[in-house]
Amino acid sequence: MKKGRIFSGMRPTGMLHLGNLAGALNNWVRLQEDYDCIFAAVDWHALTTGYQDTSMVREYTRQVLIDFIAAGIDPERSIVIRQSDVKEHAELHLLLSMITPLGWLERCPTYKEQLQQLSGREITTYGFLGYPVLMATDILIYKSDTVPVGEDQLPHLELAREIARRFNYMYSPVFPEPQAKLSKVAVLPGTDGRKMSKSYGNTIQIADPPEKIREAVKSMVTDPARIHKSDPGHPDVCTVFAYHSAFTPEAAEERRGECEGARIGCVACKRQLADTLISVLAPIHERRRQLEATPGLIESILADGAMRARPIAARTLEEVRSAMKI
Ligand code: TRP
């Protein structure tokens, strides 16, 4: 017996990076054992901030799906979808938008933050304000009870719960209140030590070839107080150590000891990390090659995913329409 239903998604706004792998995908792969899972490339969500230039949305969607499967998402065991293939999301989004007070959305911390950070883009749109309603829809339409997300998504999950509660109270109890499941892995910094972000150019992509990975690891910032190899290092402020911990947690204490005891220099420590990353990514790259070499494979995985997801979504929608007397 499975523990419950999981839904999670990623926005196809670019190629996935090692933060997505360590922080989410690896976790999703494990969760497939215990839960009924639905994983999505949420392409409508990509439009909320990227509606002006949509030239890459289809290609990034495809690449995100290839990364999902290459990383170990099993499209037979789990349901893998592209959000825009399951039109039921659009109807539920509309209905939920009717009951969601504007104030909830305007007060959402991620909304206020993004408005400031992306001030160069015209994102003062209806669709962008409604981002959390669309995300609540993704989750609620499958009556998901568990949602693996990063900490940055907690305000959205709280809104999903509030929308569910409001619906259940106003009409009749249709939706479970979904719970966040936070990943245990600490958030990976970018190669420059700042927050990992495509716009900072400090990411390492899952699909990056070994040469590129070596280069990126070489450029990583380390403990600024460690100038000579004989200086004891401070792993907790070192980007390289953050990656060691994320990708070889079983050896992290040994790495820490070597660094604090000045038994290894940063150059050698970086070489070791590059070797680790390259060997972690090798099987993923091999599966990526196979997936890319099989024409129509991703399309047929999506067709199958949509075929399995739509009846679940349609059933919920029937309950919703009946509860709302529509
Ligand atoms: N907002 C999520 C993110 O940026 C992506 C997302 C969309 C999502 N719908 C979802 C995550 C539903 C979990 C469940 O990471």
Tab-separated table of C-alpha atoms and ligand atoms in Angstrom:
chain	number	residue	atom	x	y	z
A	1	MET	CA	0.000	0.000	0.000
A	2	LYS	CA	1.364	3.418	-0.988
A	3	LYS	CA	1.524	6.199	1.583
A	4	GLY	CA	-0.314	8.730	-0.520
A	5	ARG	CA	-0.144	10.817	-3.658
A	6	ILE	CA	2.674	13.121	-4.569
A	7	PHE	CA	2.634	15.893	-7.111
A	8	SER	CA	5.630	18.010	-7.937
A	9	GLY	CA	6.748	20.064	-10.877
A	10	MET	CA	9.556	22.080	-12.375
A	11	ARG	CA	9.338	25.064	-14.651
A	12	PRO	CA	11.003	24.633	-18.043
A	13	THR	CA	12.703	28.029	-18.004
A	14	GLY	CA	16.131	26.578	-18.828
A	15	MET	CA	18.260	23.476	-18.488
A	16	LEU	CA	18.118	21.818	-15.065
A	17	HIS	CA	21.197	22.199	-12.867
A	18	LEU	CA	22.912	20.333	-10.046
A	19	GLY	CA	20.792	22.179	-7.486
A	20	ASN	CA	17.679	20.693	-9.104
A	21	LEU	CA	19.308	17.261	-9.050
A	22	ALA	CA	20.563	17.282	-5.455
A	23	GLY	CA	17.655	19.268	-4.015
A	24	ALA	CA	14.723	17.727	-5.855
A	25	LEU	CA	15.184	15.040	-8.494
A	26	ASN	CA	17.194	12.614	-6.364
A	27	ASN	CA	14.519	12.950	-3.735
A	28	TRP	CA	11.707	12.372	-6.229
A	29	VAL	CA	13.405	9.217	-7.443
A	30	ARG	CA	13.382	7.795	-3.905
A	31	LEU	CA	9.794	8.877	-3.226
A	32	GLN	CA	8.572	6.765	-6.146
A	33	GLU	CA	9.067	3.734	-3.878
A	34	ASP	CA	6.523	4.802	-1.310
A	35	TYR	CA	4.053	7.100	-3.063
A	36	ASP	CA	1.912	7.310	-6.172
A	37	CYS	CA	3.726	10.095	-7.933
A	38	ILE	CA	2.866	12.577	-10.633
A	39	PHE	CA	5.756	14.689	-11.899
A	40	ALA	CA	5.288	17.548	-14.330
A	41	ALA	CA	7.132	19.964	-16.531
A	42	VAL	CA	4.923	22.954	-15.759
A	43	ASP	CA	5.125	24.874	-19.013
A	44	TRP	CA	2.215	27.215	-18.262
A	45	HIS	CA	4.112	28.298	-15.160
A	46	ALA	CA	7.104	29.101	-17.355
A	47	LEU	CA	4.908	31.628	-19.160
A	48	THR	CA	4.113	33.608	-16.012
A	49	THR	CA	7.523	35.269	-16.103
A	50	GLY	CA	8.576	34.387	-19.636
A	51	TYR	CA	5.580	35.109	-21.857
A	52	GLN	CA	7.454	37.629	-23.982
A	53	ASP	CA	10.017	35.235	-25.410
A	54	THR	CA	8.513	31.771	-25.671
A	55	SER	CA	10.899	30.496	-28.317
A	56	MET	CA	12.587	27.992	-25.995
A	57	VAL	CA	9.662	26.721	-23.902
A	58	ARG	CA	9.074	23.573	-25.953
A	59	GLU	CA	12.742	22.683	-26.135
A	60	TYR	CA	13.345	23.309	-22.429
A	61	THR	CA	10.250	21.266	-21.612
A	62	ARG	CA	11.718	18.382	-23.567
A	63	GLN	CA	15.104	18.774	-21.895
A	64	VAL	CA	13.547	18.915	-18.423
A	65	LEU	CA	11.663	15.698	-19.149
A	66	ILE	CA	14.825	14.034	-20.426
A	67	ASP	CA	16.582	15.038	-17.198
A	68	PHE	CA	13.694	13.671	-15.086
A	69	ILE	CA	13.919	10.279	-16.733
A	70	ALA	CA	17.700	10.175	-17.043
A	71	ALA	CA	17.930	10.924	-13.308
A	72	GLY	CA	15.734	7.925	-12.500
A	73	ILE	CA	12.086	8.950	-12.690
A	74	ASP	CA	10.383	5.821	-13.993
A	75	PRO	CA	7.574	6.823	-16.365
A	76	GLU	CA	5.870	3.477	-15.908
A	77	ARG	CA	5.748	3.607	-12.154
A	78	SER	CA	5.131	7.352	-11.929
A	79	ILE	CA	2.968	9.551	-14.115
A	80	VAL	CA	5.057	12.059	-16.047
A	81	ILE	CA	3.210	14.931	-17.691
A	82	ARG	CA	3.546	18.233	-19.421
A	83	GLN	CA	1.130	20.538	-17.615
A	84	SER	CA	-0.355	21.998	-20.821
A	85	ASP	CA	-1.308	18.499	-22.039
A	86	VAL	CA	-3.843	18.137	-19.247
A	87	LYS	CA	-6.409	20.835	-20.061
A	88	GLU	CA	-8.387	20.031	-16.911
A	89	HIS	CA	-5.807	22.132	-15.039
A	90	ALA	CA	-7.061	25.180	-16.927
A	91	GLU	CA	-10.682	24.672	-15.892
A	92	LEU	CA	-9.870	24.088	-12.243
A	93	HIS	CA	-7.532	27.075	-12.284
A	94	LEU	CA	-10.400	29.240	-13.498
A	95	LEU	CA	-12.806	27.961	-10.861
A	96	LEU	CA	-10.287	28.342	-8.033
A	97	SER	CA	-9.441	31.845	-9.236
A	98	MET	CA	-13.062	32.806	-8.487
A	99	ILE	CA	-12.690	32.048	-4.788
A	100	THR	CA	-9.124	33.279	-4.212
A	101	PRO	CA	-9.031	36.739	-2.619
A	102	LEU	CA	-6.649	39.163	-4.313
A	103	GLY	CA	-5.139	40.081	-0.959
A	104	TRP	CA	-3.824	36.545	-0.454
A	105	LEU	CA	-1.953	36.767	-3.745
A	106	GLU	CA	-0.706	40.323	-3.318
A	107	ARG	CA	0.634	39.504	0.149
A	108	CYS	CA	2.490	36.417	-1.055
A	109	PRO	CA	6.199	37.022	-0.252
A	110	THR	CA	7.436	35.371	-3.460
A	111	TYR	CA	5.220	37.697	-5.495
A	112	LYS	CA	6.577	40.831	-3.827
A	113	GLU	CA	10.148	39.566	-4.100
A	114	GLN	CA	9.914	38.663	-7.786
A	115	LEU	CA	8.276	41.970	-8.670
A	116	GLN	CA	11.385	43.663	-7.297
A	117	GLN	CA	13.963	41.222	-8.645
A	118	LEU	CA	12.516	41.001	-12.138
A	119	SER	CA	11.722	44.696	-12.325
A	120	GLY	CA	13.122	44.819	-15.873
A	121	ARG	CA	10.376	42.498	-17.089
A	122	GLU	CA	6.729	43.380	-17.448
A	123	ILE	CA	5.351	40.905	-14.944
A	124	THR	CA	2.577	43.042	-13.554
A	125	THR	CA	0.157	40.643	-15.226
A	126	TYR	CA	-2.933	38.788	-14.119
A	127	GLY	CA	-1.230	35.456	-14.895
A	128	PHE	CA	1.825	36.185	-12.796
A	129	LEU	CA	-0.235	37.306	-9.811
A	130	GLY	CA	-2.165	34.054	-10.160
A	131	TYR	CA	0.969	31.846	-10.142
A	132	PRO	CA	0.088	30.315	-6.763
A	133	VAL	CA	-3.489	29.567	-7.895
A	134	LEU	CA	-2.124	27.636	-10.862
A	135	MET	CA	0.275	25.789	-8.566
A	136	ALA	CA	-2.546	25.011	-6.109
A	137	THR	CA	-4.506	23.665	-9.070
A	138	ASP	CA	-1.663	21.313	-10.072
A	139	ILE	CA	-1.612	19.870	-6.588
A	140	LEU	CA	-5.328	19.795	-5.775
A	141	ILE	CA	-6.579	18.434	-9.094
A	142	TYR	CA	-4.931	15.082	-8.216
A	143	LYS	CA	-5.935	15.375	-4.538
A	144	SER	CA	-2.243	15.149	-3.737
A	145	ASP	CA	-1.509	15.023	-0.036
A	146	THR	CA	2.265	15.366	-0.224
A	147	VAL	CA	4.311	17.879	-2.183
A	148	PRO	CA	8.115	17.667	-2.244
A	149	VAL	CA	9.367	21.232	-2.669
A	150	GLY	CA	12.192	23.505	-1.655
A	151	GLU	CA	11.803	25.947	1.201
A	152	ASP	CA	11.259	28.799	-1.262
A	153	GLN	CA	7.923	27.217	-2.237
A	154	LEU	CA	6.443	27.064	1.273
A	155	PRO	CA	4.375	30.262	0.870
A	156	HIS	CA	2.809	28.750	-2.260
A	157	LEU	CA	1.982	25.567	-0.448
A	158	GLU	CA	0.394	27.508	2.384
A	159	LEU	CA	-1.780	29.258	-0.203
A	160	ALA	CA	-2.733	25.906	-1.747
A	161	ARG	CA	-3.882	24.770	1.702
A	162	GLU	CA	-5.827	27.985	2.246
A	163	ILE	CA	-7.544	27.686	-1.122
A	164	ALA	CA	-8.437	24.046	-0.381
A	165	ARG	CA	-9.817	25.002	3.019
A	166	ARG	CA	-11.861	27.852	1.595
A	167	PHE	CA	-13.332	25.632	-1.103
A	168	ASN	CA	-14.127	22.816	1.315
A	169	TYR	CA	-15.796	25.230	3.734
A	170	MET	CA	-17.738	27.205	1.125
A	171	TYR	CA	-19.075	24.272	-0.947
A	172	SER	CA	-18.254	20.785	0.248
A	173	PRO	CA	-15.137	18.926	1.326
A	174	VAL	CA	-13.453	17.865	-1.924
A	175	PHE	CA	-9.769	18.552	-1.341
A	176	PRO	CA	-7.239	17.190	1.146
A	177	GLU	CA	-4.890	19.823	2.570
A	178	PRO	CA	-1.530	19.085	0.965
A	179	GLN	CA	1.607	18.953	3.089
A	180	ALA	CA	5.077	20.063	2.000
A	181	LYS	CA	7.875	17.531	2.153
A	182	LEU	CA	11.181	19.345	2.436
A	183	SER	CA	14.320	17.728	1.075
A	184	LYS	CA	17.035	17.014	3.643
A	185	VAL	CA	19.818	18.254	1.388
A	186	ALA	CA	20.900	21.830	2.114
A	187	VAL	CA	20.407	24.312	-0.724
A	188	LEU	CA	23.436	24.190	-3.039
A	189	PRO	CA	25.178	27.507	-3.669
A	190	GLY	CA	26.245	28.565	-7.169
A	191	THR	CA	29.901	28.195	-8.184
A	192	ASP	CA	30.568	31.776	-7.008
A	193	GLY	CA	29.066	31.080	-3.570
A	194	ARG	CA	25.951	33.189	-4.214
A	195	LYS	CA	22.463	31.745	-4.585
A	196	MET	CA	22.448	29.366	-7.536
A	197	SER	CA	20.636	31.080	-10.371
A	198	LYS	CA	20.643	30.957	-14.134
A	199	SER	CA	20.666	34.730	-14.220
A	200	TYR	CA	23.964	34.812	-12.264
A	201	GLY	CA	25.591	32.326	-14.649
A	202	ASN	CA	26.844	30.329	-11.660
A	203	THR	CA	25.122	26.999	-12.276
A	204	ILE	CA	26.408	23.624	-13.418
A	205	GLN	CA	23.866	21.923	-15.646
A	206	ILE	CA	23.027	18.246	-15.380
A	207	ALA	CA	23.743	17.926	-19.104
A	208	ASP	CA	27.137	19.685	-18.976
A	209	PRO	CA	29.988	17.588	-20.401
A	210	PRO	CA	32.943	16.574	-18.173
A	211	GLU	CA	35.269	19.331	-19.483
A	212	LYS	CA	32.742	21.960	-18.588
A	213	ILE	CA	32.254	20.477	-15.138
A	214	ARG	CA	36.020	20.528	-14.456
A	215	GLU	CA	36.175	24.129	-15.528
A	216	ALA	CA	33.210	25.128	-13.362
A	217	VAL	CA	34.616	23.327	-10.318
A	218	LYS	CA	38.004	25.006	-10.822
A	219	SER	CA	36.296	28.385	-10.730
A	220	MET	CA	34.459	27.658	-7.466
A	221	VAL	CA	35.100	29.999	-4.587
A	222	THR	CA	36.611	28.410	-1.488
A	223	ASP	CA	37.279	29.617	2.061
A	224	PRO	CA	38.716	33.133	1.493
A	225	ALA	CA	40.780	32.879	4.695
A	226	ARG	CA	42.683	29.873	3.386
A	227	ILE	CA	45.583	31.232	1.375
A	228	HIS	CA	48.242	28.520	1.758
A	229	LYS	CA	47.697	24.808	1.784
A	230	SER	CA	49.099	24.779	5.326
A	231	ASP	CA	46.296	27.096	6.569
A	232	PRO	CA	43.465	25.144	8.180
A	233	GLY	CA	40.299	25.573	6.085
A	234	HIS	CA	36.705	26.300	7.077
A	235	PRO	CA	34.532	23.871	5.112
A	236	ASP	CA	31.290	25.467	6.265
A	237	VAL	CA	32.002	28.601	4.233
A	238	CYS	CA	33.425	26.684	1.241
A	239	THR	CA	31.384	26.128	-1.903
A	240	VAL	CA	33.378	23.030	-2.831
A	241	PHE	CA	32.542	21.453	0.516
A	242	ALA	CA	28.825	22.171	0.009
A	243	TYR	CA	28.980	20.091	-3.176
A	244	HIS	CA	30.983	17.304	-1.506
A	245	SER	CA	28.304	17.130	1.201
A	246	ALA	CA	25.460	17.066	-1.302
A	247	PHE	CA	26.898	14.430	-3.633
A	248	THR	CA	28.966	12.215	-1.325
A	249	PRO	CA	27.402	12.788	2.116
A	250	GLU	CA	28.973	9.539	3.382
A	251	ALA	CA	32.453	10.986	2.824
A	252	ALA	CA	31.703	14.550	3.949
A	253	GLU	CA	33.215	14.170	7.417
A	254	GLU	CA	36.439	12.822	5.943
A	255	ARG	CA	36.595	15.818	3.548
A	256	ARG	CA	35.960	18.135	6.491
A	257	GLY	CA	38.786	16.569	8.485
A	258	GLU	CA	41.235	16.857	5.584
A	259	CYS	CA	40.353	20.518	5.070
A	260	GLU	CA	40.354	21.567	8.731
A	261	GLY	CA	43.559	19.630	9.313
A	262	ALA	CA	45.170	21.250	6.227
A	263	ARG	CA	45.951	17.785	4.878
A	264	ILE	CA	44.572	18.564	1.416
A	265	GLY	CA	44.861	21.689	-0.708
A	266	CYS	CA	41.961	23.354	-2.497
A	267	VAL	CA	43.255	22.338	-5.917
A	268	ALA	CA	43.294	18.641	-5.027
A	269	CYS	CA	39.979	18.921	-3.202
A	270	LYS	CA	38.434	20.453	-6.322
A	271	ARG	CA	39.895	17.724	-8.507
A	272	GLN	CA	38.290	15.173	-6.228
A	273	LEU	CA	34.941	16.966	-6.478
A	274	ALA	CA	35.121	17.168	-10.271
A	275	ASP	CA	35.826	13.414	-10.387
A	276	THR	CA	32.847	12.758	-8.114
A	277	LEU	CA	30.471	14.909	-10.155
A	278	ILE	CA	31.627	13.390	-13.418
A	279	SER	CA	31.071	9.882	-12.118
A	280	VAL	CA	27.665	10.764	-10.608
A	281	LEU	CA	26.612	12.283	-13.937
A	282	ALA	CA	28.054	9.557	-16.187
A	283	PRO	CA	25.061	7.182	-15.982
A	284	ILE	CA	22.664	10.134	-16.307
A	285	HIS	CA	24.490	11.310	-19.434
A	286	GLU	CA	24.396	7.793	-20.821
A	287	ARG	CA	20.615	7.636	-20.340
A	288	ARG	CA	20.263	11.140	-21.803
A	289	ARG	CA	22.057	9.934	-24.927
A	290	GLN	CA	19.756	6.923	-25.217
A	291	LEU	CA	16.643	9.046	-24.721
A	292	GLU	CA	17.770	11.603	-27.295
A	293	ALA	CA	18.621	8.847	-29.755
A	294	THR	CA	15.135	7.326	-29.642
A	295	PRO	CA	12.823	9.444	-31.771
A	296	GLY	CA	9.326	9.865	-30.411
A	297	LEU	CA	10.152	8.413	-26.999
A	298	ILE	CA	9.527	11.547	-24.936
A	299	GLU	CA	6.359	12.212	-26.949
A	300	SER	CA	5.046	8.736	-26.212
A	301	ILE	CA	5.910	9.044	-22.512
A	302	LEU	CA	3.923	12.297	-22.465
A	303	ALA	CA	0.983	10.779	-24.322
A	304	ASP	CA	0.886	7.936	-21.818
A	305	GLY	CA	1.265	10.331	-18.869
A	306	ALA	CA	-1.587	12.529	-20.062
A	307	MET	CA	-3.776	9.483	-20.658
A	308	ARG	CA	-3.261	8.331	-17.070
A	309	ALA	CA	-3.467	11.788	-15.476
A	310	ARG	CA	-6.589	13.073	-17.229
A	311	PRO	CA	-9.123	10.615	-15.739
A	312	ILE	CA	-7.901	11.452	-12.231
A	313	ALA	CA	-8.159	15.169	-12.963
A	314	ALA	CA	-11.541	14.757	-14.659
A	315	ARG	CA	-12.969	12.920	-11.659
A	316	THR	CA	-11.908	15.711	-9.297
A	317	LEU	CA	-13.396	18.287	-11.656
A	318	GLU	CA	-16.721	16.490	-11.636
A	319	GLU	CA	-16.783	16.689	-7.862
A	320	VAL	CA	-15.816	20.351	-8.044
A	321	ARG	CA	-18.547	21.230	-10.545
A	322	SER	CA	-21.100	19.356	-8.535
A	323	ALA	CA	-19.991	21.031	-5.285
A	324	MET	CA	-20.170	24.456	-6.979
A	325	LYS	CA	-23.449	23.575	-8.712
A	326	ILE	CA	-21.998	24.397	-12.130
B	1	TRP	N1	6.509	26.728	-8.311
B	1	TRP	C1	7.327	25.553	-8.423
B	1	TRP	C2	8.791	25.989	-8.537
B	1	TRP	O1	9.091	27.033	-9.077
B	1	TRP	C3	6.953	24.718	-9.619
B	1	TRP	C4	5.592	24.128	-9.469
B	1	TRP	C5	4.482	24.399	-10.199
B	1	TRP	C6	5.202	23.144	-8.517
B	1	TRP	N2	3.433	23.664	-9.783
B	1	TRP	C7	3.830	22.892	-8.762
B	1	TRP	C8	5.884	22.478	-7.500
B	1	TRP	C9	3.115	22.000	-7.960
B	1	TRP	C10	5.158	21.579	-6.706
B	1	TRP	C11	3.789	21.335	-6.934
B	1	TRP	O2	9.639	25.242	-8.117
